Backbone as JSON Lines, residues from 0, in Angstrom:
{"i":0,"aa":"M","n":[-29.97,16.17,5.08],"ca":[-29.24,15.95,3.58],"c":[-28.2,15.4,3.59]}
{"i":1,"aa":"P","n":[-26.99,15.71,4.1],"ca":[-25.84,15.2,3.93],"c":[-25.89,13.78,4.32]}
{"i":2,"aa":"A","n":[-26.72,13.23,5.42],"ca":[-26.63,11.85,5.72],"c":[-27.15,11.1,4.76]}
{"i":3,"aa":"D","n":[-28.04,11.52,3.75],"ca":[-28.82,10.97,2.8],"c":[-28.0,10.7,1.82]}
{"i":4,"aa":"I","n":[-27.02,11.5,1.45],"ca":[-26.2,11.48,0.03],"c":[-25.15,10.5,0.67]}
{"i":5,"aa":"Y","n":[-25.0,10.59,2.09],"ca":[-23.75,9.47,2.23],"c":[-24.44,8.07,2.25]}
{"i":6,"aa":"S","n":[-25.3,7.99,2.55],"ca":[-26.18,6.77,2.5],"c":[-26.33,6.05,1.13]}
{"i":7,"aa":"I","n":[-26.87,7.11,-0.08],"ca":[-26.75,6.48,-1.16],"c":[-25.36,6.25,-1.67]}
{"i":8,"aa":"A","n":[-24.41,6.9,-1.39],"ca":[-23.01,6.63,-2.05],"c":[-22.49,5.32,-1.11]}
{"i":9,"aa":"T","n":[-23.05,5.17,-0.1],"ca":[-22.48,3.66,0.55],"c":[-23.29,2.6,-0.07]}
{"i":10,"aa":"V","n":[-24.79,2.58,-0.39],"ca":[-25.39,1.85,-0.88],"c":[-24.73,1.42,-2.46]}
{"i":11,"aa":"Q","n":[-24.33,2.36,-2.99],"ca":[-23.89,2.12,-4.34],"c":[-22.52,1.7,-4.13]}
{"i":12,"aa":"D","n":[-21.57,1.81,-3.57],"ca":[-20.42,1.39,-3.19],"c":[-20.4,-0.03,-2.86]}
{"i":13,"aa":"T","n":[-21.4,-0.28,-2.02],"ca":[-21.93,-1.61,-1.51],"c":[-22.28,-2.66,-2.61]}
{"i":14,"aa":"L","n":[-23.25,-2.27,-3.43],"ca":[-23.43,-2.86,-4.71],"c":[-22.51,-3.12,-5.81]}
{"i":15,"aa":"I","n":[-21.69,-2.33,-5.96],"ca":[-20.44,-2.31,-6.98],"c":[-19.72,-3.42,-6.34]}
{"i":16,"aa":"T","n":[-19.19,-3.31,-5.04],"ca":[-18.29,-4.32,-4.46],"c":[-18.83,-5.69,-4.58]}
{"i":17,"aa":"Q","n":[-20.12,-5.76,-4.12],"ca":[-20.79,-7.49,-4.38],"c":[-20.85,-7.79,-5.77]}
{"i":18,"aa":"S","n":[-21.04,-6.91,-6.37],"ca":[-21.24,-7.25,-7.94],"c":[-19.66,-7.73,-8.63]}
{"i":19,"aa":"A","n":[-18.54,-6.75,-8.12],"ca":[-17.17,-7.22,-8.36],"c":[-16.76,-8.29,-7.71]}
{"i":20,"aa":"R","n":[-17.4,-8.91,-6.35],"ca":[-17.01,-9.99,-5.88],"c":[-17.63,-10.97,-6.71]}
{"i":21,"aa":"R","n":[-18.99,-11.0,-7.03],"ca":[-19.46,-12.01,-7.7],"c":[-18.97,-12.54,-9.07]}
{"i":22,"aa":"N","n":[-18.35,-11.36,-9.82],"ca":[-17.62,-11.35,-10.93],"c":[-16.31,-12.21,-10.7]}
{"i":23,"aa":"V","n":[-15.66,-11.77,-9.78],"ca":[-14.5,-12.58,-9.71],"c":[-14.55,-13.7,-9.23]}
{"i":24,"aa":"R","n":[-15.56,-14.3,-8.47],"ca":[-16.04,-15.61,-8.14],"c":[-16.38,-16.6,-9.42]}
{"i":25,"aa":"K","n":[-16.97,-15.64,-10.26],"ca":[-17.37,-16.42,-11.54],"c":[-16.28,-16.57,-12.61]}
{"i":26,"aa":"L","n":[-15.3,-15.62,-12.44],"ca":[-14.18,-15.88,-13.33],"c":[-13.1,-16.96,-12.53]}
{"i":27,"aa":"A","n":[-13.03,-16.8,-11.39],"ca":[-12.07,-18.03,-10.66],"c":[-12.81,-19.31,-11.17]}
{"i":28,"aa":"S","n":[-14.34,-19.38,-11.02],"ca":[-14.72,-20.59,-11.53],"c":[-14.44,-21.13,-12.91]}
{"i":29,"aa":"A","n":[-14.36,-20.35,-13.79],"ca":[-14.06,-20.18,-15.16],"c":[-12.91,-20.65,-15.33]}
{"i":30,"aa":"V","n":[-11.72,-20.0,-14.71],"ca":[-10.46,-20.5,-14.92],"c":[-10.22,-22.05,-14.29]}
{"i":31,"aa":"G","n":[-10.74,-22.2,-13.2],"ca":[-10.66,-23.51,-12.57],"c":[-11.45,-24.64,-13.62]}
{"i":32,"aa":"L","n":[-12.15,-24.23,-14.07],"ca":[-12.8,-25.33,-14.98],"c":[-11.9,-25.45,-16.33]}
{"i":33,"aa":"A","n":[-11.49,-24.33,-16.9],"ca":[-10.66,-24.35,-18.02],"c":[-9.25,-25.14,-17.65]}
{"i":34,"aa":"L","n":[-8.83,-25.04,-16.69],"ca":[-7.33,-25.74,-16.15],"c":[-7.77,-27.22,-15.31]}
{"i":35,"aa":"N","n":[-8.95,-27.52,-15.21],"ca":[-9.34,-28.78,-14.65],"c":[-8.8,-28.57,-13.23]}
{"i":36,"aa":"I","n":[-8.8,-27.8,-12.57],"ca":[-8.49,-27.53,-11.37],"c":[-9.48,-28.41,-10.29]}
{"i":37,"aa":"R","n":[-9.03,-29.57,-9.55],"ca":[-9.98,-30.13,-9.04],"c":[-10.34,-29.82,-7.41]}
{"i":38,"aa":"P","n":[-11.19,-30.11,-6.81],"ca":[-11.4,-29.46,-5.32],"c":[-10.53,-30.22,-4.61]}
{"i":39,"aa":"G","n":[-10.31,-29.44,-3.42],"ca":[-8.85,-29.87,-2.67],"c":[-8.58,-28.3,-1.87]}
{"i":40,"aa":"C","n":[-7.39,-28.49,-1.35],"ca":[-6.63,-27.22,-0.91],"c":[-5.35,-27.03,-1.31]}
{"i":41,"aa":"S","n":[-4.83,-27.91,-2.25],"ca":[-3.44,-27.85,-2.79],"c":[-3.07,-26.54,-3.35]}
{"i":42,"aa":"L","n":[-3.81,-25.67,-3.77],"ca":[-3.4,-24.49,-4.32],"c":[-3.6,-23.3,-3.47]}
{"i":43,"aa":"V","n":[-3.97,-23.74,-1.97],"ca":[-4.21,-22.79,-0.99],"c":[-2.72,-21.77,-0.72]}
{"i":44,"aa":"M","n":[-1.78,-22.79,-0.63],"ca":[-0.27,-21.92,-0.14],"c":[0.34,-21.77,-1.49]}
{"i":45,"aa":"L","n":[-0.2,-22.09,-2.81],"ca":[0.68,-22.1,-4.12],"c":[0.26,-20.49,-4.65]}
{"i":46,"aa":"I","n":[-1.15,-20.37,-4.43],"ca":[-1.49,-19.15,-5.09],"c":[-2.41,-18.06,-4.37]}
{"i":47,"aa":"G","n":[-2.94,-18.76,-3.14],"ca":[-3.76,-18.05,-2.17],"c":[-2.97,-17.1,-1.13]}
{"i":48,"aa":"T","n":[-3.42,-16.65,-0.22],"ca":[-2.92,-16.14,0.84],"c":[-2.37,-17.0,2.08]}
{"i":49,"aa":"G","n":[-2.9,-17.95,1.98],"ca":[-2.74,-18.87,3.1],"c":[-4.2,-19.1,4.09]}
{"i":50,"aa":"S","n":[-4.8,-18.12,3.92],"ca":[-6.15,-18.0,4.72],"c":[-7.52,-18.84,4.12]}
{"i":51,"aa":"E","n":[-7.39,-19.07,2.93],"ca":[-8.42,-19.72,2.04],"c":[-8.48,-21.13,2.61]}
{"i":52,"aa":"R","n":[-10.04,-21.78,2.44],"ca":[-10.0,-23.09,2.79],"c":[-10.0,-24.04,2.04]}
{"i":53,"aa":"N","n":[-10.04,-23.57,0.61],"ca":[-9.97,-24.61,-0.53],"c":[-9.53,-24.04,-1.76]}
{"i":54,"aa":"N","n":[-9.29,-24.87,-2.9],"ca":[-8.94,-24.58,-4.21],"c":[-9.81,-23.21,-4.9]}
{"i":55,"aa":"Q","n":[-11.13,-23.41,-4.73],"ca":[-11.72,-22.32,-5.34],"c":[-11.7,-20.73,-4.42]}
{"i":56,"aa":"E","n":[-11.65,-20.98,-3.0],"ca":[-11.24,-19.67,-2.52],"c":[-9.92,-19.09,-2.71]}
{"i":57,"aa":"A","n":[-8.81,-20.05,-2.95],"ca":[-7.46,-19.66,-3.63],"c":[-7.66,-19.16,-4.78]}
{"i":58,"aa":"L","n":[-8.14,-19.83,-5.64],"ca":[-8.45,-19.08,-7.1],"c":[-9.08,-17.63,-7.11]}
{"i":59,"aa":"E","n":[-10.15,-17.56,-6.2],"ca":[-10.72,-16.14,-6.24],"c":[-9.91,-15.12,-5.66]}
{"i":60,"aa":"S","n":[-8.88,-15.76,-4.64],"ca":[-8.08,-14.57,-4.04],"c":[-6.86,-14.26,-5.06]}
{"i":61,"aa":"W","n":[-6.54,-15.23,-6.04],"ca":[-5.55,-15.16,-6.92],"c":[-6.4,-13.93,-8.0]}
{"i":62,"aa":"V","n":[-7.27,-14.36,-8.39],"ca":[-7.83,-13.66,-9.42],"c":[-8.06,-12.19,-9.15]}
{"i":63,"aa":"A","n":[-8.53,-11.96,-8.01],"ca":[-8.78,-10.55,-7.61],"c":[-7.42,-9.76,-7.59]}
{"i":64,"aa":"Q","n":[-6.41,-10.71,-6.86],"ca":[-4.99,-10.0,-6.62],"c":[-4.39,-9.69,-8.36]}
{"i":65,"aa":"T","n":[-4.84,-10.72,-8.87],"ca":[-4.01,-10.54,-10.55],"c":[-4.77,-9.19,-11.06]}
{"i":66,"aa":"L","n":[-6.16,-8.99,-10.81],"ca":[-6.61,-8.1,-11.7],"c":[-6.46,-6.49,-11.1]}
{"i":67,"aa":"I","n":[-6.36,-6.53,-9.65],"ca":[-5.77,-5.43,-9.2],"c":[-4.39,-4.92,-9.56]}
{"i":68,"aa":"D","n":[-3.21,-6.01,-9.83],"ca":[-2.1,-5.71,-10.03],"c":[-2.03,-5.47,-11.54]}
{"i":69,"aa":"R","n":[-2.74,-5.73,-12.37],"ca":[-2.95,-5.41,-13.73],"c":[-3.86,-4.37,-14.08]}
{"i":70,"aa":"D","n":[-4.39,-3.86,-12.83],"ca":[-5.65,-2.84,-13.16],"c":[-6.61,-3.25,-14.01]}
{"i":71,"aa":"L","n":[-7.12,-4.38,-14.01],"ca":[-8.16,-4.6,-15.16],"c":[-9.46,-4.9,-14.17]}
{"i":72,"aa":"L","n":[-10.6,-4.59,-14.95],"ca":[-12.02,-5.05,-14.28],"c":[-12.3,-6.66,-14.33]}
{"i":73,"aa":"P","n":[-13.27,-6.83,-13.52],"ca":[-13.59,-8.43,-13.53],"c":[-14.6,-8.54,-14.56]}
{"i":74,"aa":"T","n":[-14.22,-8.65,-16.0],"ca":[-15.15,-8.91,-16.89],"c":[-14.81,-10.2,-17.86]}
{"i":75,"aa":"R","n":[-15.42,-10.79,-18.68],"ca":[-15.07,-12.03,-19.21],"c":[-13.99,-11.88,-20.47]}
{"i":76,"aa":"E","n":[-13.86,-10.67,-20.75],"ca":[-12.61,-10.54,-21.6],"c":[-11.25,-10.72,-21.11]}
{"i":77,"aa":"V","n":[-11.29,-11.01,-19.75],"ca":[-9.76,-11.14,-18.92],"c":[-9.67,-12.43,-18.97]}
{"i":78,"aa":"I","n":[-10.76,-13.57,-19.23],"ca":[-10.22,-14.93,-18.81],"c":[-9.22,-15.69,-19.44]}
{"i":79,"aa":"P","n":[-9.11,-15.33,-20.72],"ca":[-7.78,-15.69,-21.47],"c":[-6.5,-15.43,-20.8]}
{"i":80,"aa":"M","n":[-6.38,-14.21,-20.44],"ca":[-5.2,-13.68,-19.68],"c":[-4.95,-14.28,-18.4]}
{"i":81,"aa":"L","n":[-6.01,-14.67,-17.63],"ca":[-5.88,-15.11,-16.36],"c":[-5.74,-16.61,-16.65]}
{"i":82,"aa":"I","n":[-6.1,-17.33,-17.32],"ca":[-5.91,-18.65,-17.63],"c":[-4.43,-18.69,-18.18]}
{"i":83,"aa":"D","n":[-4.03,-17.85,-18.92],"ca":[-2.47,-17.94,-19.22],"c":[-1.75,-17.86,-17.91]}
{"i":84,"aa":"A","n":[-1.93,-16.7,-17.06],"ca":[-1.1,-16.17,-16.19],"c":[-1.07,-17.48,-15.32]}
{"i":85,"aa":"L","n":[-2.18,-18.06,-15.21],"ca":[-2.12,-18.94,-13.88],"c":[-1.29,-20.06,-14.25]}
{"i":86,"aa":"E","n":[-1.39,-20.5,-15.67],"ca":[-0.56,-21.84,-16.25],"c":[0.75,-21.43,-16.07]}
{"i":87,"aa":"K","n":[1.11,-20.23,-16.23],"ca":[2.45,-19.96,-16.17],"c":[3.21,-20.11,-14.59]}
{"i":88,"aa":"A","n":[2.29,-19.4,-13.95],"ca":[2.53,-19.19,-12.44],"c":[2.86,-20.75,-11.92]}
{"i":89,"aa":"L","n":[1.91,-21.68,-12.27],"ca":[2.08,-22.99,-11.89],"c":[2.97,-23.92,-12.38]}
{"i":90,"aa":"T","n":[3.44,-23.37,-13.75],"ca":[4.58,-24.12,-14.43],"c":[5.63,-23.55,-13.63]}
{"i":91,"aa":"R","n":[6.05,-22.55,-13.18],"ca":[7.2,-21.73,-12.78],"c":[7.33,-22.58,-11.2]}
{"i":92,"aa":"W","n":[6.19,-22.93,-10.57],"ca":[6.17,-23.42,-9.14],"c":[6.83,-24.92,-9.69]}
{"i":93,"aa":"E","n":[6.0,-25.72,-10.64],"ca":[6.55,-27.06,-10.74],"c":[7.93,-27.0,-11.18]}
{"i":94,"aa":"E","n":[8.54,-26.24,-12.02],"ca":[9.9,-26.4,-12.41],"c":[10.6,-25.75,-11.25]}
{"i":95,"aa":"G","n":[10.29,-25.04,-10.41],"ca":[11.16,-24.73,-9.24],"c":[11.18,-25.84,-8.13]}
{"i":96,"aa":"G","n":[10.07,-26.77,-8.28],"ca":[10.27,-27.56,-7.31],"c":[10.56,-28.81,-7.45]}
{"i":97,"aa":"R","n":[11.25,-29.09,-8.63],"ca":[11.94,-30.25,-9.17],"c":[13.28,-30.16,-8.67]}
């Protein structure tokens, strides 16, 4: 019986994790669309961890980390905050790079 309970808990955790990843992906896409972020890899070193292959993956990493840092759930209600936070981060980088 304990093995059955463990299996159920593992399946539930996996489903929650998959759902959260899917939501993070959707949030990253929404932020990218709102800020007109083009395909490419220019954001990888700016907002990503450096291991991402493109801007979308960098956005996903950034969104996930931002949600963790602010203790927020990946829901549509956080989109305005994410857009604002990314705009500020990119502006700080741009101003520092001049």
